[in-house]
Short mmCIF file of C-alpha atoms and ligand atoms in Angstrom, two decimals:
data_model
loop_
_atom_site.label_atom_id
_atom_site.label_comp_id
_atom_site.label_asym_id
_atom_site.label_seq_id
_atom_site.Cartn_x
_atom_site.Cartn_y
_atom_site.Cartn_z
CA MET A 290 -18.68 66.00 36.58
CA LYS A 291 -17.99 68.89 34.38
CA TYR A 292 -14.18 69.16 34.91
CA ALA A 293 -11.52 66.64 35.35
CA VAL A 294 -7.80 66.88 36.18
CA PRO A 295 -5.71 66.59 33.08
CA ARG A 296 -4.78 63.09 31.97
CA GLY A 297 -1.37 62.06 33.55
CA THR A 298 -1.66 64.54 36.31
CA LYS A 299 -2.83 64.21 39.86
CA ASP A 300 -4.20 66.20 42.75
CA ILE A 301 -2.36 65.83 46.03
CA LEU A 302 -5.20 65.84 48.48
CA PRO A 303 -4.92 67.13 52.31
CA ASP A 304 -4.97 63.29 53.46
CA ASP A 305 -1.76 62.96 51.48
CA THR A 306 -0.03 66.06 51.83
CA PRO A 307 1.57 65.29 55.20
CA LEU A 308 3.28 62.32 53.69
CA TRP A 309 4.63 64.62 50.98
CA GLN A 310 5.83 67.03 53.52
CA PHE A 311 7.53 64.34 55.30
CA ILE A 312 9.40 63.31 52.25
CA GLU A 313 10.23 67.06 51.09
CA ASP A 314 11.50 67.50 54.69
CA THR A 315 13.66 64.61 54.68
CA CYS A 316 15.13 65.74 51.32
CA ARG A 317 16.06 69.07 52.55
CA GLU A 318 17.46 67.80 55.74
CA THR A 319 19.64 65.18 53.90
CA PHE A 320 20.78 67.38 51.10
CA GLY A 321 21.65 69.92 53.86
CA LEU A 322 23.85 67.34 55.71
CA PHE A 323 25.91 66.98 52.63
CA ASN A 324 26.22 70.64 52.16
CA TYR A 325 23.80 71.26 49.40
CA ARG A 326 21.82 74.59 49.16
CA GLU A 327 18.49 75.02 47.51
CA ILE A 328 18.02 76.68 44.26
CA ARG A 329 14.71 77.55 42.69
CA THR A 330 14.37 78.13 38.87
CA PRO A 331 11.26 79.04 36.80
CA ILE A 332 9.06 76.09 35.65
CA PHE A 333 9.35 77.14 32.17
CA GLU A 334 12.49 77.95 30.19
CA ALA A 335 13.41 78.96 26.56
CA THR A 336 12.85 75.90 24.56
CA ASP A 337 16.65 75.84 23.54
CA VAL A 338 17.74 75.35 27.17
CA PHE A 339 16.48 71.85 26.87
CA THR A 340 16.67 70.88 23.38
CA ARG A 341 20.45 71.22 23.19
CA SER A 342 21.27 70.09 26.49
CA ILE A 343 18.84 66.83 26.69
CA GLY A 344 20.04 66.06 23.18
CA TYR A 345 17.73 66.05 19.98
CA THR A 346 17.73 62.28 19.81
CA THR A 347 16.13 61.54 23.26
CA ASP A 348 12.54 60.62 23.89
CA ILE A 349 12.35 63.56 26.04
CA VAL A 350 13.14 66.14 23.28
CA LYS A 351 11.63 64.13 20.53
CA LYS A 352 8.18 63.41 21.99
CA GLU A 353 7.81 64.27 25.49
CA MET A 354 8.20 68.23 26.02
CA TYR A 355 5.48 70.57 26.78
CA THR A 356 6.27 73.25 24.12
CA PHE A 357 4.33 76.41 23.43
CA PRO A 358 4.65 79.76 21.94
CA ASP A 359 4.10 82.81 24.37
CA ARG A 360 1.89 85.64 23.21
CA LYS A 361 5.15 87.04 21.61
CA GLY A 362 5.76 83.90 19.75
CA ARG A 363 8.84 82.80 21.83
CA SER A 364 9.02 79.10 22.20
CA LEU A 365 8.85 78.17 25.90
CA THR A 366 8.89 74.56 27.28
CA LEU A 367 7.71 73.40 30.83
CA ARG A 368 10.86 71.94 32.38
CA PRO A 369 10.97 68.18 31.91
CA GLU A 370 14.08 67.88 34.20
CA ALA A 371 15.98 70.53 36.10
CA THR A 372 19.68 70.05 35.55
CA ALA A 373 19.44 72.10 32.25
CA SER A 374 17.55 74.96 34.04
CA VAL A 375 20.29 74.62 37.09
CA VAL A 376 22.95 75.11 34.59
CA ARG A 377 21.36 77.95 32.97
CA ALA A 378 20.92 79.68 36.16
CA GLY A 379 24.29 78.87 37.44
CA LEU A 380 25.95 80.32 34.46
CA GLU A 381 23.60 83.35 34.11
CA ASN A 382 24.46 84.29 37.82
CA ASN A 383 28.27 83.36 37.56
CA LEU A 384 28.08 80.70 40.20
CA ILE A 385 29.46 77.91 37.82
CA THR A 386 33.06 78.61 37.36
CA PRO A 387 36.04 76.33 37.09
CA ASP A 388 37.24 77.32 40.60
CA ASN A 389 34.00 77.26 42.49
CA LEU A 390 32.66 74.15 44.08
CA LEU A 391 28.90 74.51 43.63
CA LYS A 392 26.37 72.12 45.50
CA VAL A 393 22.80 72.75 44.92
CA TYR A 394 19.65 70.93 45.30
CA TYR A 395 15.98 71.44 44.03
CA LEU A 396 12.53 70.02 44.48
CA GLY A 397 9.50 70.61 42.45
CA PRO A 398 7.28 69.36 39.51
CA MET A 399 8.68 68.33 36.11
CA PHE A 400 6.57 67.73 33.14
CA ARG A 401 6.88 65.09 30.45
CA TYR A 402 4.30 64.00 27.85
CA GLU A 403 4.53 60.24 28.52
CA ARG A 404 1.96 57.50 28.41
CA PRO A 405 0.51 57.54 32.00
CA GLN A 406 0.81 54.27 33.98
CA ALA A 407 1.51 53.27 37.47
CA GLY A 408 4.83 55.23 38.43
CA ARG A 409 4.60 57.44 35.48
CA GLN A 410 2.87 60.69 35.08
CA ARG A 411 2.82 63.72 32.94
CA GLN A 412 3.40 66.00 35.90
CA PHE A 413 5.58 64.50 38.48
CA HIS A 414 8.06 65.56 41.16
CA GLN A 415 11.60 65.43 41.60
CA ALA A 416 14.04 66.06 44.11
CA GLY A 417 17.76 66.30 42.99
CA VAL A 418 21.19 67.72 43.62
CA GLU A 419 23.78 69.00 41.24
CA ALA A 420 27.51 69.63 42.05
CA PHE A 421 29.62 71.65 39.78
CA GLY A 422 33.56 72.23 39.76
CA SER A 423 35.19 68.85 40.34
CA ALA A 424 35.92 65.80 38.49
CA ASP A 425 37.10 64.08 41.65
CA PRO A 426 35.69 60.40 41.76
CA ALA A 427 35.14 60.88 45.48
CA LEU A 428 32.55 63.35 44.75
CA ASP A 429 30.73 60.59 42.63
CA ALA A 430 30.83 58.24 45.37
CA GLU A 431 29.65 60.94 47.95
CA MET A 432 26.87 61.59 45.80
CA ILE A 433 25.91 57.82 45.34
CA GLN A 434 26.18 57.76 49.26
CA LEU A 435 23.99 60.78 49.56
CA SER A 436 21.03 59.02 47.24
CA VAL A 437 21.36 55.83 49.37
CA LYS A 438 21.15 57.71 52.55
CA LEU A 439 18.38 59.69 51.36
CA PHE A 440 16.26 56.76 50.51
CA GLU A 441 17.28 54.93 53.88
CA ARG A 442 16.17 58.02 55.78
CA LEU A 443 12.86 58.09 54.14
CA GLY A 444 12.30 54.29 55.01
CA LEU A 445 12.78 52.60 51.76
CA LYS A 446 14.12 49.05 51.79
CA GLU A 447 15.37 46.52 49.38
CA LEU A 448 17.33 49.13 47.29
CA GLU A 449 19.75 48.32 44.66
CA VAL A 450 22.33 50.65 43.40
CA ASP A 451 23.37 50.08 39.65
CA ILE A 452 26.50 51.91 38.37
CA ASN A 453 28.14 52.13 35.10
CA SER A 454 30.44 54.45 33.37
CA VAL A 455 29.29 55.81 29.87
CA GLY A 456 32.53 56.99 28.82
CA CYS A 457 33.43 60.46 27.59
CA LYS A 458 33.35 62.28 24.01
CA LYS A 459 36.70 60.60 23.16
CA CYS A 460 35.76 56.97 23.70
CA GLN A 461 32.12 57.07 22.98
CA PRO A 462 32.37 57.20 19.26
CA ALA A 463 34.22 53.83 18.98
CA TYR A 464 31.59 52.22 21.25
CA ARG A 465 28.66 53.57 19.26
CA GLU A 466 30.27 52.05 16.15
CA ALA A 467 30.76 48.73 18.06
CA LEU A 468 26.99 48.79 19.02
CA LYS A 469 26.05 49.66 15.40
CA LYS A 470 27.98 46.75 14.20
CA TYR A 471 26.40 44.56 16.63
CA PHE A 472 22.66 45.70 16.18
CA GLU A 473 22.96 46.01 12.51
CA SER A 474 22.28 42.18 12.01
CA ASN A 475 19.40 42.36 14.60
CA LEU A 476 17.93 45.56 13.25
CA ALA A 477 14.73 43.77 11.89
CA ASN A 478 13.95 42.27 15.40
CA LEU A 479 14.09 45.56 17.32
CA CYS A 480 11.18 47.84 18.01
CA GLY A 481 10.50 50.93 15.50
CA ASP A 482 11.92 53.25 18.09
CA CYS A 483 15.21 51.35 18.48
CA ARG A 484 15.63 51.08 14.53
CA GLN A 485 15.60 54.96 14.82
CA ARG A 486 17.78 55.09 17.66
CA PHE A 487 20.06 52.95 15.63
CA GLU A 488 20.35 55.77 13.04
CA LEU A 489 20.53 58.69 15.39
CA ASN A 490 22.22 57.24 18.56
CA PRO A 491 22.69 53.64 19.10
CA LEU A 492 23.49 54.15 22.81
CA ARG A 493 19.75 55.07 23.22
CA ILE A 494 19.05 51.48 22.33
CA LEU A 495 20.39 50.16 25.57
CA ASP A 496 17.72 52.17 27.38
CA CYS A 497 14.76 50.54 25.51
CA LYS A 498 12.26 49.03 27.96
CA GLU A 499 10.65 46.68 25.30
CA ALA A 500 11.05 43.18 26.58
CA HIS A 501 11.76 41.62 22.93
CA CYS A 502 14.61 44.42 22.41
CA ARG A 503 15.99 43.71 25.99
CA LYS A 504 16.86 40.22 24.67
CA TYR A 505 19.14 41.55 22.21
CA ILE A 506 20.68 44.30 24.39
CA GLU A 507 21.70 41.68 26.87
CA GLN A 508 24.15 40.31 24.43
CA ALA A 509 25.46 43.66 23.16
CA PRO A 510 29.04 44.95 23.58
CA ALA A 511 29.87 46.75 26.88
CA MET A 512 30.88 50.38 27.32
CA VAL A 513 33.40 49.12 30.00
CA ASP A 514 35.40 47.31 27.29
CA HIS A 515 35.56 50.46 25.28
CA LEU A 516 36.55 53.15 27.98
CA ASP A 517 39.72 54.88 27.39
CA ALA A 518 42.31 54.96 29.97
CA GLU A 519 41.51 57.96 31.93
CA CYS A 520 37.65 56.82 31.93
CA LYS A 521 38.60 53.47 33.00
CA ALA A 522 40.65 54.87 35.84
CA HIS A 523 38.06 57.39 36.93
CA PHE A 524 35.34 54.59 37.09
CA SER A 525 37.74 52.28 39.22
CA GLN A 526 38.35 55.04 41.61
CA VAL A 527 34.68 55.69 42.07
CA VAL A 528 34.11 52.01 42.72
CA GLY A 529 37.11 52.04 45.10
CA TRP A 530 35.67 55.08 46.94
CA LEU A 531 32.14 53.30 47.18
CA ASP A 532 33.89 50.32 48.76
CA HIS A 533 35.53 52.71 51.13
CA LEU A 534 32.57 54.46 52.02
CA LEU A 535 30.84 50.80 52.31
CA VAL A 536 28.26 51.75 49.84
CA LYS A 537 26.86 48.70 48.21
CA TYR A 538 26.52 48.64 44.35
CA LYS A 539 26.11 46.44 41.35
CA ILE A 540 28.00 47.26 38.26
CA ASN A 541 25.53 47.06 35.58
CA ASP A 542 27.25 47.50 32.03
CA ARG A 543 23.89 47.92 30.21
CA LEU A 544 23.02 51.09 32.03
CA VAL A 545 22.78 54.25 30.05
CA ARG A 546 20.58 57.24 30.99
CA GLY A 547 17.85 58.63 28.90
CA LEU A 548 19.50 62.03 28.50
CA ASP A 549 22.48 62.75 26.13
CA TYR A 550 24.59 64.78 28.30
CA TYR A 551 25.88 62.16 30.58
CA THR A 552 29.62 61.31 30.90
CA ARG A 553 31.55 58.66 32.81
CA THR A 554 29.71 57.66 36.06
CA ALA A 555 26.08 56.82 35.31
CA PHE A 556 23.87 55.32 38.33
CA GLU A 557 20.36 54.50 39.21
CA ILE A 558 18.75 53.20 42.19
CA VAL A 559 16.02 50.56 41.87
CA SER A 560 13.49 49.54 44.38
CA LYS A 561 12.32 45.77 44.57
CA GLN A 562 9.15 47.46 46.28
CA LEU A 563 8.15 48.82 42.98
CA GLY A 564 6.83 47.26 39.72
CA ALA A 565 7.86 47.81 36.10
CA GLN A 566 8.79 51.55 36.73
CA ASN A 567 11.20 50.57 39.37
CA ALA A 568 13.78 53.33 39.45
CA VAL A 569 13.66 55.83 42.24
CA CYS A 570 16.37 57.77 41.16
CA GLY A 571 19.04 58.22 38.32
CA GLY A 572 21.87 60.34 37.78
CA GLY A 573 25.38 60.71 36.72
CA ARG A 574 28.34 62.90 35.63
CA TYR A 575 27.96 65.44 32.91
CA ASP A 576 31.22 66.99 32.41
CA ASP A 577 30.56 68.62 29.06
CA LEU A 578 27.25 70.23 29.76
CA VAL A 579 28.39 73.45 31.11
CA GLU A 580 30.67 74.22 28.26
CA GLU A 581 27.91 73.10 25.77
CA MET A 582 25.69 75.55 27.51
CA GLY A 583 28.08 78.47 26.90
CA GLY A 584 30.31 78.38 30.02
CA LYS A 585 33.84 77.40 30.71
CA SER A 586 34.84 73.75 30.71
CA VAL A 587 33.46 72.74 34.34
CA PRO A 588 32.78 68.99 35.29
CA ALA A 589 29.59 68.24 37.12
CA ILE A 590 27.50 65.62 38.46
CA GLY A 591 23.95 65.22 39.64
CA PHE A 592 20.98 63.04 40.28
CA ALA A 593 17.08 63.21 40.51
CA ALA A 594 14.65 61.27 42.72
CA GLY A 595 11.18 60.54 41.45
CA LEU A 596 9.09 61.42 44.28
CA GLU A 597 5.65 59.66 43.24
CA ARG A 598 7.55 56.46 43.35
CA VAL A 599 8.63 57.27 46.90
CA VAL A 600 5.21 58.05 47.92
CA GLU A 601 3.79 54.84 46.21
CA ILE A 602 6.19 52.72 48.33
CA LEU A 603 5.58 54.44 51.57
CA LYS A 604 1.82 54.35 51.10
CA ALA A 605 1.98 50.58 50.37
CA GLU A 606 3.77 50.30 53.59
CA SER A 607 1.05 52.53 55.14
CA ARG A 608 3.59 54.82 56.56
CA GLN A 609 1.23 57.51 56.27
CA SER A 610 -0.93 56.53 59.17
CA LYS A 611 1.91 57.67 61.43
CA ILE A 612 1.86 61.21 60.02
CA GLU A 613 -1.43 62.38 61.05
CA ASN A 614 -3.16 65.67 60.51
CA ARG A 615 -4.20 66.65 64.14
CA ILE A 616 -5.29 70.02 65.42
CA GLY A 617 -4.63 70.91 69.18
CA LEU A 618 -8.03 72.36 70.30
CA PHE A 619 -11.70 72.52 68.82
CA ILE A 620 -13.91 74.88 70.73
CA ALA A 621 -17.57 73.70 70.64
CA THR A 622 -20.21 76.49 71.34
CA ILE A 623 -23.86 76.37 72.10
CA GLY A 624 -25.67 79.96 71.19
CA ASP A 625 -24.40 83.09 69.81
CA GLU A 626 -22.84 84.61 72.88
CA ALA A 627 -20.80 81.59 73.54
CA ARG A 628 -19.50 81.54 69.87
CA GLN A 629 -18.26 85.07 70.46
CA VAL A 630 -16.19 84.08 73.50
CA GLY A 631 -15.23 80.93 71.73
CA PHE A 632 -13.79 83.04 68.92
CA HIS A 633 -11.91 85.09 71.44
CA LEU A 634 -10.24 82.13 72.81
CA LEU A 635 -9.76 80.57 69.60
CA THR A 636 -7.70 83.84 68.50
CA LYS A 637 -5.73 83.51 71.85
CA ALA A 638 -4.97 79.75 71.16
CA ARG A 639 -3.66 80.48 67.64
CA GLU A 640 -1.41 83.47 69.01
CA LYS A 641 0.08 80.85 71.45
CA GLY A 642 0.93 78.53 68.60
CA ILE A 643 -1.90 75.96 69.18
CA SER A 644 -3.73 75.03 65.88
CA ALA A 645 -7.49 75.41 66.85
CA ASP A 646 -10.90 75.54 64.92
CA ILE A 647 -14.30 76.27 65.68
CA ASP A 648 -17.75 75.38 63.93
CA PHE A 649 -18.86 77.30 60.81
CA GLN A 650 -21.94 75.13 59.91
CA GLY A 651 -24.41 75.77 62.63
CA LYS A 652 -23.93 72.45 63.88
CA SER A 653 -25.53 70.84 67.01
CA LEU A 654 -23.14 70.17 69.99
CA LYS A 655 -23.36 66.52 69.08
CA ALA A 656 -22.31 67.17 65.52
CA GLN A 657 -19.65 69.66 66.61
CA MET A 658 -18.11 66.81 68.81
CA LYS A 659 -18.18 64.40 65.88
CA ALA A 660 -16.62 66.92 63.58
CA ALA A 661 -13.61 67.50 66.31
CA ASP A 662 -13.18 63.88 66.36
CA ARG A 663 -12.83 63.58 62.55
CA LEU A 664 -10.44 66.55 62.58
CA GLY A 665 -8.38 64.49 65.03
CA ALA A 666 -8.56 67.23 67.77
CA ARG A 667 -6.51 66.66 70.90
CA TYR A 668 -8.82 68.59 73.10
CA VAL A 669 -12.38 69.93 72.67
CA TYR A 670 -13.57 72.94 74.95
CA ILE A 671 -17.37 72.99 75.26
CA ILE A 672 -19.07 76.59 76.07
CA GLY A 673 -22.68 76.88 76.88
CA ASP A 674 -24.81 79.36 78.77
CA ASP A 675 -23.77 78.24 82.10
CA GLU A 676 -20.11 78.19 81.24
CA LEU A 677 -20.39 81.87 80.21
CA LYS A 678 -21.81 82.70 83.63
CA ASN A 679 -18.94 80.94 85.38
CA LYS A 680 -16.27 81.78 83.11
CA SER A 681 -15.26 78.17 83.16
CA ALA A 682 -15.91 75.15 80.96
CA VAL A 683 -15.33 71.50 80.37
CA LEU A 684 -11.91 70.58 78.33
CA LYS A 685 -12.24 67.01 77.04
CA ASN A 686 -9.24 65.08 76.14
CA MET A 687 -10.18 63.35 72.80
CA GLY A 688 -7.52 60.47 73.38
CA THR A 689 -8.43 59.47 76.98
CA ALA A 690 -12.10 60.83 77.03
CA GLU A 691 -10.93 62.44 80.46
CA GLN A 692 -12.75 65.59 81.23
CA LYS A 693 -11.91 68.30 83.52
CA GLU A 694 -13.30 71.72 84.36
CA VAL A 695 -10.98 74.53 83.11
CA SER A 696 -11.46 78.43 83.50
CA PHE A 697 -11.36 80.49 80.55
CA GLY A 698 -8.18 82.20 81.92
CA GLU A 699 -6.30 78.93 82.43
CA LEU A 700 -7.32 77.30 79.18
CA LEU A 701 -4.17 77.91 77.36
CA SER A 702 -1.88 77.13 80.24
CA VAL A 703 -3.07 73.52 79.74
CA PHE A 704 -1.34 73.62 76.41
CA VAL A 705 1.70 75.61 77.08
CA LYS A 706 3.73 73.72 79.76
P1 ATP B 1051 12.50 56.11 33.66
O1 ATP B 1051 13.68 55.08 33.21
O2 ATP B 1051 11.76 55.73 34.87
O3 ATP B 1051 11.77 56.71 32.49
P2 ATP B 1051 14.24 58.34 33.51
O4 ATP B 1051 15.54 57.79 32.77
O5 ATP B 1051 13.54 59.15 32.38
O6 ATP B 1051 13.57 57.31 34.31
P3 ATP B 1051 15.21 60.59 34.77
O7 ATP B 1051 15.08 61.37 33.79
O8 ATP B 1051 16.78 60.46 35.30
O9 ATP B 1051 14.61 59.25 34.68
O10 ATP B 1051 14.46 61.02 36.16
C1 ATP B 1051 14.87 60.48 37.54
C2 ATP B 1051 13.80 59.84 38.20
O11 ATP B 1051 12.52 60.57 38.09
C3 ATP B 1051 13.43 58.59 37.71
O12 ATP B 1051 14.27 57.55 38.34
C4 ATP B 1051 12.03 58.23 38.28
O13 ATP B 1051 12.04 57.92 39.66
C5 ATP B 1051 11.40 59.66 38.02
N1 ATP B 1051 10.63 59.78 36.76
C6 ATP B 1051 11.10 60.14 35.72
N2 ATP B 1051 10.09 60.22 34.73
C7 ATP B 1051 9.04 60.12 35.49
C8 ATP B 1051 7.47 60.10 35.36
N3 ATP B 1051 6.96 60.36 34.02
N4 ATP B 1051 6.66 59.88 36.21
C9 ATP B 1051 7.01 59.84 37.46
N5 ATP B 1051 8.43 59.63 37.93
C10 ATP B 1051 9.20 59.82 36.93
MG1 MG B 1052 11.87 58.41 31.15
#
């Protein structure tokens, strides 16, 4: 084989696209129920859009971005996530202002140079929502409820919602100090990455996935014990609203997110149906990001779901067999003249909205019947010389094998009832 798909990327082939379409449709529908509207931003942005917002000390900015100069030497980056792009677009188009409540969603590919493994690719797909213009804890709870509803509607089971508060600019510094003090004595036992994180941003250590680091992380001081009064009140109201909405959750005081812009509420949904990469969605509040990116002070919250991981779960449950790729009608023909008539009927069928096809490989009748079966055609219409004379042919129901004579003129009425 001369060419291969780039490492960490995958083709999504026609057998799988119906499952992807089901997932995308369910995302759009569910986001719509909560009054989110779609936004589409470019797949690449000026590199600065990401470096500043996501944070210089994060894994994403340090080692995972696809950054390249364009032909005029401008630094561009394939989006590793969409929040920064949405903020950029919202500000540029004046949609994000302190008095406007903006609810938007997106779907699409993201790019991170990560080590490919199950549930982790270099091009992967996310569906996410962002809400700007409110710090109301009810909005946090509504968004968590939305993410749970989404996965329920997709058919995922055994989900767990983890929530935490990561505080704000005012209370985080003291917590960072407390973490530094704690990790200082264990520094030699942490991985190389964590030793760097210790210098740059000790909060990042809590996100380390190395088993031997996790041992020390378990004992580390918790952010909840360092929240200031406002953050504490906000978190307890989020929890109160979740109780009110009957959303089940677990408070996980180790939870931090992989991006620097998060403040206060952070949440993740993990699925017990997945292996090591078990998070199907992550999100949280980012009350300072809009201002950091040049806007006014506008509080905001969002989450992103990883669609490959949803696909993995649904495939394991063989849900995709229910979503079949079928066509309505296959027209099998014998001889040139029959094929011409067949094409005419094919055109009419398509005009009526019936998905239909015909042979293009000079196949025998038997082989055409086989091809129709493989396509999952519901009906096959078989035209030969006699049929041309009588302007009538056999229509075979491929499900029941039942056959009946139907005239050319009546053919489409069988479908349109
Ligand atoms: P993880 O801890 O799994 O690396 P993250 O903290 O990097 O996730 P986010 O950046 O918040 O995650 O992305 C949200 C979701 O996108 C994740 O929960 C996951 O389902 C999915 N995701 C993130 N990175 C990848 C990837 N490289 N390949 C596939 N899915 C991914
Ligand atoms: Mg990650």
